[in-house]
Tab-separated table of C-alpha atoms in Angstrom:
chain	number	residue	atom	x	y	z
A	1	MET	CA	106.355	109.517	108.029
A	2	PRO	CA	107.293	110.190	111.644
A	3	PRO	CA	109.515	107.730	113.500
A	4	ARG	CA	108.519	106.189	116.800
A	5	ARG	CA	104.798	106.650	116.241
A	6	LEU	CA	102.008	104.506	114.891
A	7	ARG	CA	100.646	105.636	111.551
A	8	LYS	CA	97.864	105.009	109.072
A	9	ALA	CA	95.380	103.551	111.520
A	10	ALA	CA	92.824	105.588	109.623
A	11	LEU	CA	93.481	103.380	106.595
A	12	LEU	CA	92.491	100.206	108.414
A	13	ALA	CA	89.138	100.599	106.720
A	14	VAL	CA	90.903	100.320	103.372
A	15	ALA	CA	92.727	97.233	104.619
A	16	ALA	CA	89.424	95.651	105.516
A	17	VAL	CA	88.078	96.266	102.030
A	18	LEU	CA	91.197	94.757	100.483
A	19	ALA	CA	90.968	91.722	102.718
A	20	LEU	CA	87.729	90.943	100.922
A	21	LEU	CA	89.279	91.545	97.518
A	22	ALA	CA	92.659	89.866	98.008
A	23	PRO	CA	91.671	86.245	97.254
A	24	GLY	CA	90.739	87.281	93.726
A	25	VAL	CA	94.033	89.037	93.038
A	26	PRO	CA	96.380	86.802	91.047
A	27	ALA	CA	99.968	86.496	92.138
A	28	ALA	CA	102.091	88.803	90.021
A	29	ALA	CA	104.561	87.036	87.766
A	30	ARG	CA	107.441	88.813	86.006
A	31	THR	CA	105.892	92.162	86.827
A	32	GLU	CA	109.020	93.920	85.560
A	33	ALA	CA	107.788	93.393	81.981
A	34	GLY	CA	106.861	96.774	80.543
A	35	ILE	CA	108.462	98.792	83.366
A	36	PRO	CA	111.633	100.533	82.200
A	37	PRO	CA	114.701	100.477	84.439
A	38	LEU	CA	116.285	103.472	86.055
A	39	THR	CA	119.355	104.557	84.076
A	40	ASP	CA	122.239	106.988	84.390
A	41	ASP	CA	123.511	109.488	81.837
A	42	ARG	CA	125.745	106.776	80.334
A	43	GLY	CA	122.816	104.460	79.741
A	44	ARG	CA	123.763	102.017	82.485
A	45	VAL	CA	120.951	100.206	84.287
A	46	LEU	CA	120.803	101.393	87.903
A	47	THR	CA	119.703	99.747	91.126
A	48	VAL	CA	119.531	102.032	94.165
A	49	ARG	CA	119.103	100.840	97.744
A	50	GLY	CA	119.220	102.835	100.907
A	51	TRP	CA	117.409	104.639	103.674
A	52	ASN	CA	115.583	107.820	104.519
A	53	LEU	CA	117.344	110.533	106.494
A	54	ALA	CA	114.948	112.761	108.418
A	55	ASP	CA	115.222	115.047	111.430
A	56	LYS	CA	111.759	116.200	112.402
A	57	GLU	CA	112.599	117.176	115.955
A	58	HIS	CA	114.924	120.101	115.200
A	59	ARG	CA	114.155	123.251	113.273
A	60	GLY	CA	115.540	126.729	112.693
A	61	ASP	CA	119.149	127.036	113.822
A	62	GLU	CA	119.101	123.373	114.970
A	63	ALA	CA	117.630	121.970	111.749
A	64	LEU	CA	119.165	118.683	110.534
A	65	ALA	CA	121.148	118.307	113.779
A	66	ASP	CA	120.407	114.578	113.981
A	67	ILE	CA	121.921	113.918	110.557
A	68	THR	CA	125.697	113.737	110.876
A	69	GLU	CA	128.656	112.527	108.874
A	70	ARG	CA	128.385	109.277	110.824
A	71	SER	CA	124.947	108.712	109.278
A	72	LEU	CA	126.331	108.739	105.738
A	73	ARG	CA	129.521	106.889	106.642
A	74	ASP	CA	127.657	104.078	108.387
A	75	MET	CA	125.030	103.792	105.673
A	76	ALA	CA	127.638	103.533	102.939
A	77	GLY	CA	129.847	101.233	104.983
A	78	ARG	CA	127.025	98.716	105.273
A	79	GLY	CA	126.489	98.611	101.536
A	80	PHE	CA	123.824	101.249	100.763
A	81	ASP	CA	124.099	103.951	98.128
A	82	LEU	CA	120.855	105.954	98.347
A	83	ALA	CA	119.597	108.494	100.862
A	84	ARG	CA	116.208	110.134	100.651
A	85	LEU	CA	116.766	113.368	102.562
A	86	ALA	CA	113.733	115.049	104.124
A	87	VAL	CA	113.792	118.828	103.827
A	88	PHE	CA	111.046	121.119	105.038
A	89	TRP	CA	109.566	124.114	103.270
A	90	ASP	CA	108.825	125.717	106.660
A	91	ASP	CA	112.574	125.738	107.411
A	92	LEU	CA	113.580	126.862	103.926
A	93	GLU	CA	111.107	129.761	103.717
A	94	PRO	CA	110.015	130.718	107.249
A	95	ARG	CA	108.505	133.974	105.944
A	96	PRO	CA	107.124	134.621	102.471
A	97	GLY	CA	109.948	135.289	100.031
A	98	GLN	CA	112.690	135.000	102.674
A	99	TYR	CA	114.762	131.876	102.083
A	100	SER	CA	117.108	130.646	104.776
A	101	GLU	CA	120.722	130.698	103.622
A	102	ARG	CA	121.690	128.821	106.797
A	103	TYR	CA	119.252	126.000	106.005
A	104	LEU	CA	120.548	125.723	102.444
A	105	ARG	CA	124.107	125.450	103.764
A	106	LYS	CA	123.026	122.712	106.174
A	107	ILE	CA	121.510	120.751	103.292
A	108	GLU	CA	124.712	121.225	101.312
A	109	ARG	CA	126.751	119.935	104.250
A	110	VAL	CA	124.741	116.702	104.241
A	111	LEU	CA	125.228	116.467	100.484
A	112	ASP	CA	128.974	116.944	100.922
A	113	TRP	CA	129.071	113.974	103.303
A	114	ALA	CA	126.999	111.937	100.871
A	115	HIS	CA	129.392	112.716	98.026
A	116	LYS	CA	132.362	111.793	100.205
A	117	TYR	CA	130.882	108.327	100.789
A	118	ARG	CA	129.425	107.919	97.271
A	119	VAL	CA	125.773	108.022	98.337
A	120	ARG	CA	123.169	109.327	95.901
A	121	VAL	CA	120.625	111.723	97.428
A	122	VAL	CA	116.978	112.333	96.585
A	123	ILE	CA	115.821	115.666	98.017
A	124	ASP	CA	112.387	114.991	99.549
A	125	ALA	CA	110.027	117.940	100.119
A	126	HIS	CA	108.559	116.348	103.217
A	127	GLN	CA	105.257	117.119	104.883
A	128	ASP	CA	103.220	115.367	107.556
A	129	VAL	CA	99.656	116.592	108.188
A	130	TYR	CA	100.451	119.587	105.985
A	131	GLY	CA	102.741	121.502	108.329
A	132	PRO	CA	103.363	123.414	111.562
A	133	ALA	CA	99.988	125.147	111.528
A	134	PHE	CA	98.718	121.820	112.858
A	135	GLY	CA	100.460	120.910	116.100
A	136	THR	CA	104.054	119.698	115.931
A	137	HIS	CA	103.954	118.631	112.292
A	138	ARG	CA	106.436	119.772	109.660
A	139	GLY	CA	106.265	120.704	106.024
A	140	ILE	CA	104.343	123.542	104.412
A	141	PRO	CA	104.755	126.875	106.264
A	142	ALA	CA	102.033	128.262	108.480
A	143	TRP	CA	101.890	131.362	106.284
A	144	ALA	CA	100.908	129.103	103.346
A	145	THR	CA	98.088	127.436	105.315
A	146	ARG	CA	94.470	128.419	104.708
A	147	THR	CA	91.760	126.652	106.683
A	148	ASP	CA	88.599	128.649	105.880
A	149	GLY	CA	88.064	128.789	109.638
A	150	LEU	CA	87.266	125.089	109.729
A	151	PRO	CA	88.067	123.040	112.839
A	152	TYR	CA	91.161	121.013	113.565
A	153	ARG	CA	91.364	118.495	116.392
A	154	PRO	CA	94.609	116.704	117.254
A	155	HIS	CA	94.595	112.898	117.501
A	156	PRO	CA	97.551	112.112	119.789
A	157	ASP	CA	97.172	108.337	119.424
A	158	ASP	CA	96.392	108.311	115.699
A	159	TRP	CA	98.150	111.195	114.004
A	160	PHE	CA	97.254	110.008	110.503
A	161	ALA	CA	93.574	110.631	111.300
A	162	GLU	CA	94.447	114.325	111.454
A	163	TYR	CA	94.647	114.336	107.649
A	164	PHE	CA	90.864	113.991	107.668
A	165	GLU	CA	90.280	117.019	109.893
A	166	PRO	CA	88.331	119.703	107.963
A	167	ALA	CA	91.013	122.392	108.417
A	168	VAL	CA	93.764	120.138	107.070
A	169	GLN	CA	91.699	119.090	104.088
A	170	ALA	CA	90.934	122.743	103.313
A	171	ALA	CA	94.645	123.592	103.497
A	172	PHE	CA	95.480	121.000	100.840
A	173	GLU	CA	92.682	122.212	98.589
A	174	HIS	CA	93.986	125.784	98.775
A	175	LEU	CA	97.545	124.627	98.015
A	176	TYR	CA	96.290	122.953	94.847
A	177	GLN	CA	93.880	125.689	93.796
A	178	ASP	CA	95.094	129.118	94.955
A	179	GLU	CA	97.286	130.782	92.355
A	180	ASP	CA	99.515	132.598	94.851
A	181	LEU	CA	100.209	129.374	96.779
A	182	ARG	CA	100.922	127.559	93.527
A	183	ARG	CA	103.484	130.230	92.652
A	184	ALA	CA	105.018	130.092	96.130
A	185	GLN	CA	105.444	126.313	95.971
A	186	ALA	CA	107.006	126.557	92.505
A	187	ARG	CA	109.380	129.318	93.661
A	188	MET	CA	110.407	127.228	96.652
A	189	TRP	CA	111.391	124.368	94.352
A	190	GLN	CA	113.228	126.722	91.994
A	191	VAL	CA	115.270	128.077	94.890
A	192	LEU	CA	116.035	124.581	96.177
A	193	ALA	CA	116.820	122.969	92.809
A	194	GLY	CA	118.642	126.027	91.536
A	195	ARG	CA	120.940	125.924	94.540
A	196	LEU	CA	121.544	122.152	94.491
A	197	ALA	CA	121.461	121.311	90.783
A	198	ASP	CA	125.249	121.192	90.390
A	199	HIS	CA	126.003	119.263	93.562
A	200	PRO	CA	127.463	115.868	92.591
A	201	ALA	CA	125.537	113.973	95.274
A	202	VAL	CA	122.080	115.020	94.037
A	203	PHE	CA	120.212	112.285	92.204
A	204	GLY	CA	116.694	113.690	92.079
A	205	TYR	CA	113.839	115.565	93.687
A	206	ASP	CA	110.788	114.036	95.411
A	207	LEU	CA	108.217	116.750	94.761
A	208	ILE	CA	106.061	116.224	97.875
A	209	ASN	CA	105.850	113.494	100.494
A	210	GLU	CA	102.582	111.566	100.786
A	211	PRO	CA	100.243	114.167	99.274
A	212	MET	CA	96.657	114.193	100.456
A	213	GLY	CA	93.536	116.238	99.724
A	214	ARG	CA	89.906	116.953	100.482
A	215	MET	CA	87.396	114.109	100.544
A	216	ARG	CA	83.818	114.628	99.497
A	217	GLU	CA	80.855	113.650	101.618
A	218	GLY	CA	80.068	109.960	101.213
A	219	GLU	CA	83.242	109.290	99.226
A	220	SER	CA	85.320	106.213	100.049
A	221	ILE	CA	89.059	106.551	100.669
A	222	PRO	CA	89.974	104.654	97.455
A	223	ASP	CA	87.626	106.778	95.330
A	224	ALA	CA	88.828	109.993	96.965
A	225	ALA	CA	92.465	109.025	96.491
A	226	ARG	CA	92.047	108.370	92.776
A	227	ARG	CA	90.104	111.605	92.218
A	228	ILE	CA	92.598	113.715	94.167
A	229	GLU	CA	95.533	112.114	92.354
A	230	ALA	CA	93.958	112.712	88.943
A	231	THR	CA	92.569	116.220	89.403
A	232	ARG	CA	94.791	117.849	92.029
A	233	ILE	CA	98.133	116.088	92.396
A	234	THR	CA	98.914	115.424	88.725
A	235	PRO	CA	98.479	119.093	87.720
A	236	MET	CA	100.614	120.090	90.722
A	237	TYR	CA	103.402	117.769	89.552
A	238	ASP	CA	103.284	119.279	86.077
A	239	ARG	CA	103.592	122.781	87.552
A	240	LEU	CA	106.510	121.815	89.779
A	241	ALA	CA	108.266	119.909	87.000
A	242	ASP	CA	108.056	122.986	84.785
A	243	ALA	CA	109.452	125.172	87.585
A	244	ILE	CA	112.375	122.848	88.309
A	245	ARG	CA	113.274	122.430	84.646
A	246	ARG	CA	113.935	126.148	84.407
A	247	VAL	CA	116.932	125.644	86.698
A	248	ASP	CA	117.782	121.927	86.428
A	249	ARG	CA	117.169	119.767	83.373
A	250	ARG	CA	119.348	116.855	84.463
A	251	HIS	CA	118.021	115.165	87.584
A	252	TRP	CA	115.166	112.720	88.086
A	253	LEU	CA	111.770	113.860	89.395
A	254	PHE	CA	110.124	111.486	91.877
A	255	VAL	CA	106.321	111.567	92.042
A	256	GLU	CA	104.182	109.928	94.703
A	257	PRO	CA	100.557	108.839	94.873
A	258	THR	CA	98.534	109.325	98.031
A	259	PRO	CA	99.282	106.890	100.889
A	260	ALA	CA	96.240	104.845	99.855
A	261	ALA	CA	98.502	103.169	97.301
A	262	GLY	CA	100.160	101.350	100.191
A	263	GLU	CA	97.020	99.298	100.625
A	264	GLY	CA	96.965	98.033	97.061
A	265	ILE	CA	94.852	100.827	95.589
A	266	PRO	CA	95.787	101.527	91.942
A	267	THR	CA	96.729	105.172	91.633
A	268	GLY	CA	94.717	107.738	89.714
A	269	LEU	CA	97.796	109.783	88.823
A	270	GLY	CA	97.942	110.904	85.232
A	271	ARG	CA	100.981	111.417	83.049
A	272	VAL	CA	103.514	113.904	84.353
A	273	HIS	CA	104.924	115.614	81.295
A	274	ASP	CA	108.635	115.299	81.864
A	275	PRO	CA	111.178	112.893	80.318
A	276	LYS	CA	112.801	111.914	83.652
A	277	VAL	CA	110.001	110.853	85.998
A	278	VAL	CA	110.263	108.117	88.625
A	279	TYR	CA	107.151	106.653	90.231
A	280	ALA	CA	107.869	106.603	93.986
A	281	PRO	CA	105.042	104.942	95.943
A	282	HIS	CA	105.322	104.054	99.616
A	283	PHE	CA	104.925	100.528	100.878
A	284	TYR	CA	103.161	100.334	104.241
A	285	ASN	CA	100.421	98.116	105.584
A	286	ALA	CA	97.898	99.674	107.971
A	287	ALA	CA	97.555	96.567	110.143
A	288	MET	CA	101.317	96.305	110.598
A	289	GLU	CA	101.586	100.023	111.290
A	290	ALA	CA	98.982	99.560	114.017
A	291	GLY	CA	101.292	97.046	115.698
A	292	ARG	CA	100.212	93.710	114.241
A	293	ASP	CA	102.578	91.069	112.938
A	294	TYR	CA	102.947	90.310	109.238
A	295	ASP	CA	100.381	87.804	108.019
A	296	PRO	CA	101.654	86.110	104.836
A	297	ALA	CA	98.207	84.650	104.156
A	298	ALA	CA	96.349	87.971	104.281
A	299	GLY	CA	97.108	88.811	100.652
A	300	TRP	CA	98.209	92.395	101.269
A	301	LEU	CA	101.648	92.170	99.679
A	302	ARG	CA	100.254	90.315	96.680
A	303	ALA	CA	97.526	92.918	96.230
A	304	TYR	CA	100.035	95.747	96.567
A	305	GLU	CA	102.323	94.329	93.893
A	306	ALA	CA	99.470	93.607	91.504
A	307	ALA	CA	98.227	97.203	91.856
A	308	VAL	CA	101.489	99.129	91.956
A	309	VAL	CA	102.709	98.005	88.517
A	310	HIS	CA	99.820	99.500	86.543
A	311	TYR	CA	100.985	103.118	86.566
A	312	PRO	CA	104.660	102.600	85.660
A	313	ARG	CA	103.683	100.171	82.894
A	314	ALA	CA	101.143	102.561	81.428
A	315	MET	CA	103.391	105.631	81.711
A	316	ARG	CA	106.653	103.814	80.931
A	317	VAL	CA	108.484	105.167	83.974
A	318	PRO	CA	110.798	103.392	86.442
A	319	VAL	CA	109.857	102.675	90.050
A	320	VAL	CA	111.739	103.432	93.261
A	321	VAL	CA	109.858	102.701	96.503
A	322	GLY	CA	110.362	105.853	98.565
A	323	GLU	CA	109.505	104.493	102.013
A	324	TRP	CA	108.887	101.083	103.526
A	325	GLY	CA	109.572	99.027	106.644
A	326	PRO	CA	107.719	98.184	109.860
A	327	MET	CA	108.071	100.031	113.142
A	328	ASN	CA	108.436	96.794	115.124
A	329	SER	CA	110.744	94.465	113.219
A	330	SER	CA	111.056	91.959	116.075
A	331	LEU	CA	107.642	90.278	115.786
A	332	PRO	CA	107.646	86.545	114.948
A	333	ASN	CA	106.830	86.838	111.231
A	334	MET	CA	109.033	89.823	110.435
A	335	GLY	CA	111.843	87.704	109.037
A	336	ARG	CA	109.361	86.328	106.532
A	337	PHE	CA	108.108	89.851	105.833
A	338	TYR	CA	111.563	91.098	104.871
A	339	GLU	CA	112.133	88.078	102.661
A	340	ASP	CA	108.787	88.507	100.904
A	341	ALA	CA	109.044	92.284	100.604
A	342	LEU	CA	112.559	92.314	99.164
A	343	THR	CA	111.658	89.583	96.678
A	344	SER	CA	108.521	91.434	95.645
A	345	MET	CA	110.200	94.804	95.146
A	346	SER	CA	112.988	93.219	93.113
A	347	ARG	CA	110.398	92.235	90.497
A	348	TYR	CA	109.172	95.725	89.669
A	349	ALA	CA	111.354	98.377	91.334
A	350	SER	CA	114.749	99.776	90.442
A	351	GLY	CA	115.351	100.298	94.128
A	352	TRP	CA	114.050	101.519	97.446
A	353	ALA	CA	114.715	103.648	100.510
A	354	SER	CA	113.659	102.135	103.816
A	355	TRP	CA	112.437	104.211	106.750
A	356	GLN	CA	114.703	105.313	108.474
A	357	TRP	CA	118.458	105.551	109.106
A	358	CYS	CA	118.774	106.538	112.739
A	359	TYR	CA	120.100	105.153	116.001
A	360	GLY	CA	117.526	104.088	118.568
A	361	GLY	CA	114.179	102.311	118.678
A	362	GLY	CA	111.053	102.197	116.561
A	363	TYR	CA	111.698	102.556	112.854
A	364	CYS	CA	115.451	103.155	113.263
A	365	ALA	CA	117.703	100.862	111.248
A	366	LEU	CA	120.197	100.628	114.097
A	367	ASP	CA	119.977	100.608	117.867
A	368	ALA	CA	121.754	103.161	120.043
A	369	ARG	CA	124.961	101.086	119.906
A	370	GLY	CA	124.976	100.982	116.111
A	371	ARG	CA	123.759	97.399	115.711
A	372	TYR	CA	120.979	96.470	113.305
A	373	GLN	CA	117.524	96.229	114.822
A	374	PRO	CA	115.994	92.721	114.522
A	375	ASN	CA	115.716	91.543	110.895
A	376	LYS	CA	116.836	94.859	109.417
A	377	ALA	CA	120.227	93.437	108.478
A	378	ARG	CA	118.262	91.503	105.837
A	379	THR	CA	118.103	94.717	103.804
A	380	ALA	CA	121.891	94.559	103.297
A	381	GLU	CA	122.090	92.283	100.256
A	382	PRO	CA	124.517	92.180	97.338
A	383	TYR	CA	123.321	94.140	94.309
A	384	ALA	CA	124.578	95.874	91.183
A	385	PRO	CA	124.267	99.671	91.444
A	386	ALA	CA	125.150	100.017	87.751
A	387	VAL	CA	125.175	97.533	84.875
A	388	ALA	CA	126.682	98.431	81.514
A	389	GLY	CA	124.304	96.339	79.455
A	390	ALA	CA	120.970	94.542	79.453
A	391	VAL	CA	120.339	92.678	82.706
A	392	ARG	CA	119.238	89.080	82.186
A	393	GLU	CA	119.368	87.999	85.819
A	394	ALA	CA	120.152	89.697	89.129
A	395	SER	CA	119.294	87.456	92.044
A	396	TYR	CA	120.269	86.835	95.639
A	397	ASP	CA	119.417	83.665	97.543
A	398	ALA	CA	119.302	84.639	101.216
A	399	ARG	CA	119.427	80.994	102.304
A	400	THR	CA	122.692	80.206	100.525
A	401	ALA	CA	123.970	83.811	100.439
A	402	VAL	CA	124.812	83.448	96.742
A	403	TYR	CA	124.474	86.424	94.407
A	404	ARG	CA	124.306	86.076	90.626
A	405	LEU	CA	124.425	88.742	87.949
A	406	ARG	CA	124.073	87.934	84.260
A	407	TYR	CA	123.988	90.612	81.572
A	408	ALA	CA	124.598	91.253	77.901
A	409	PRO	CA	127.271	93.960	77.788
A	410	ALA	CA	126.732	97.088	75.739
A	411	GLY	CA	129.867	99.038	74.934
A	412	PRO	CA	132.926	99.586	77.114
A	413	GLY	CA	131.113	100.830	80.220
A	414	THR	CA	131.881	99.730	83.775
A	415	THR	CA	129.520	97.536	85.766
A	416	GLU	CA	129.528	98.075	89.532
A	417	LEU	CA	128.678	95.585	92.281
A	418	THR	CA	128.177	96.228	95.990
A	419	LEU	CA	128.745	93.432	98.507
A	420	PRO	CA	127.787	94.223	102.122
A	421	PRO	CA	130.264	93.414	104.901
A	422	THR	CA	129.929	89.914	106.376
A	423	SER	CA	131.898	87.852	108.841
A	424	ARG	CA	133.047	85.491	106.067
A	425	GLY	CA	133.754	87.915	103.252
A	426	TRP	CA	133.074	87.127	99.597
A	427	ARG	CA	134.609	85.172	96.720
A	428	LEU	CA	133.871	86.260	93.148
A	429	THR	CA	134.044	84.562	89.797
A	430	THR	CA	133.515	86.236	86.428
A	431	GLU	CA	132.754	84.489	83.144
A	432	GLY	CA	132.439	85.905	79.658
A	433	PRO	CA	134.015	88.914	77.935
A	434	ALA	CA	134.717	90.922	81.117
A	435	ARG	CA	136.973	90.972	84.143
A	436	ALA	CA	136.315	92.048	87.763
A	437	ASP	CA	138.926	94.147	89.535
A	438	THR	CA	138.957	91.731	92.482
A	439	THR	CA	138.199	88.095	93.209
A	440	ALA	CA	137.799	88.432	96.979
A	441	VAL	CA	136.421	90.746	99.655
A	442	GLY	CA	137.739	90.310	103.157
A	443	PRO	CA	135.635	89.645	106.277
A	444	GLY	CA	134.011	92.785	107.646
A	445	GLU	CA	134.704	94.782	104.481
A	446	ARG	CA	132.250	96.364	102.103
A	447	GLY	CA	132.969	95.166	98.584
A	448	SER	CA	132.855	97.719	95.775
A	449	VAL	CA	133.598	95.690	92.653
A	450	ARG	CA	134.120	97.010	89.132
A	451	VAL	CA	133.608	94.765	86.115
A	452	VAL	CA	134.966	95.970	82.778
A	453	ALA	CA	134.860	94.558	79.269
A	454	VAL	CA	138.015	92.819	78.048
A	455	PRO	CA	138.848	93.318	74.344
A	456	GLY	CA	139.523	90.108	72.514
A	457	ARG	CA	137.442	87.861	74.728
A	458	GLY	CA	134.685	87.691	72.177
A	459	ARG	CA	131.027	88.428	72.623
A	460	GLY	CA	128.297	86.984	74.775
A	461	GLU	CA	126.893	87.303	78.242
A	462	VAL	CA	128.845	88.222	81.354
A	463	ARG	CA	128.205	86.145	84.478
A	464	VAL	CA	129.345	87.287	87.897
A	465	THR	CA	128.840	85.127	90.990
A	466	ALA	CA	129.563	86.075	94.599
A	467	VAL	CA	129.584	83.427	97.320
A	468	PRO	CA	130.496	83.598	101.008
A	469	GLY	CA	134.071	82.869	101.996
A	470	ARG	CA	137.610	84.103	101.837
A	471	GLY	CA	139.339	84.250	98.496
């Protein structure tokens, strides 16, 4: 999604429908039941939290210019360990079959910075309104765009409406249906994954950002979304998964529904036949994206949570929210929004990547001087990136700033905690058959704490508590 612009005004119609439905949606309780956690190759339970990195303004020789070592250093220094990196097919393959070595090296440079600062990276094949055949958008190359001669009209004040232009809808249909375009998309992913598979910073691949498709006459957005997800997007994911697995069998594959899922529409995606799939919906509200404040009574967040859990429960796949966060975080109810959103996601998701890590206005996490935008510091909470055992409780009380982790250890593995820098620092206590490598984190420091099993201390649960204050 582009920074500094309004988006999804076209989905306000969906929001209106859901406003009628929301009172009948029960509040979700313990929605994590039936949703497996994200894990690493040692079987540890993972929690990933971070931000999107995207440079849509530069291309060609200047591609990725806005993403610097500072971006990764600052993100990690404030307690985040995940970056969802937007890459563009039109930069990777500007002409059919000609892949840009310079662009691949630029991606690898970002990955090198990420590895230096211990940030996991999801490579996101990003598109907005298909690609550069349509105005200033990025994504799928112009040479892979087929419009059947249908019209396209820009919407400068409502770019998301451009997805519903006949030429754009035809382009998506050809991408899904034309055998040569299918092969080209699969080859692109094989080149990308084959090049990056052994890089230690790579965590996974997001197969396509916010996929869309062609609506039928008289079809509602929710009905169209479910049909497109079931009959077009799911088969595409199977094709791309098969292509990637020929060169990389290790990393996670992130699959997205259409953006309609952000309005509490249960997805129509089918099973993607791969053992390492992550469901990666986005989490935006059309009214808020159109500039309105968060309304806790509107029922949107409750409807979203109740809907989003169906797919990962049915398919037994973990969840990582790929994008979320309002453009204007300074409105009166935004503090409440961050509190509600973080609490909600903690019930069903193994993590999230907010939009977006940059320095300026709009969606940027930080202002031009490197200070958090209003309320965005709320995203920097204590959490456990890796737990060597079964998690019984992982909670943070923003009012008291107390973090608690309770787990049943499994084997000799190391549990990791991240404590964001604060003016007071942190004090830690550990109970049970384990020991932390520190009991205090100084003011202004990021805490990276390791908890290891101690032989001879018996069995039972491990409890780790972090509270504000000097040790």
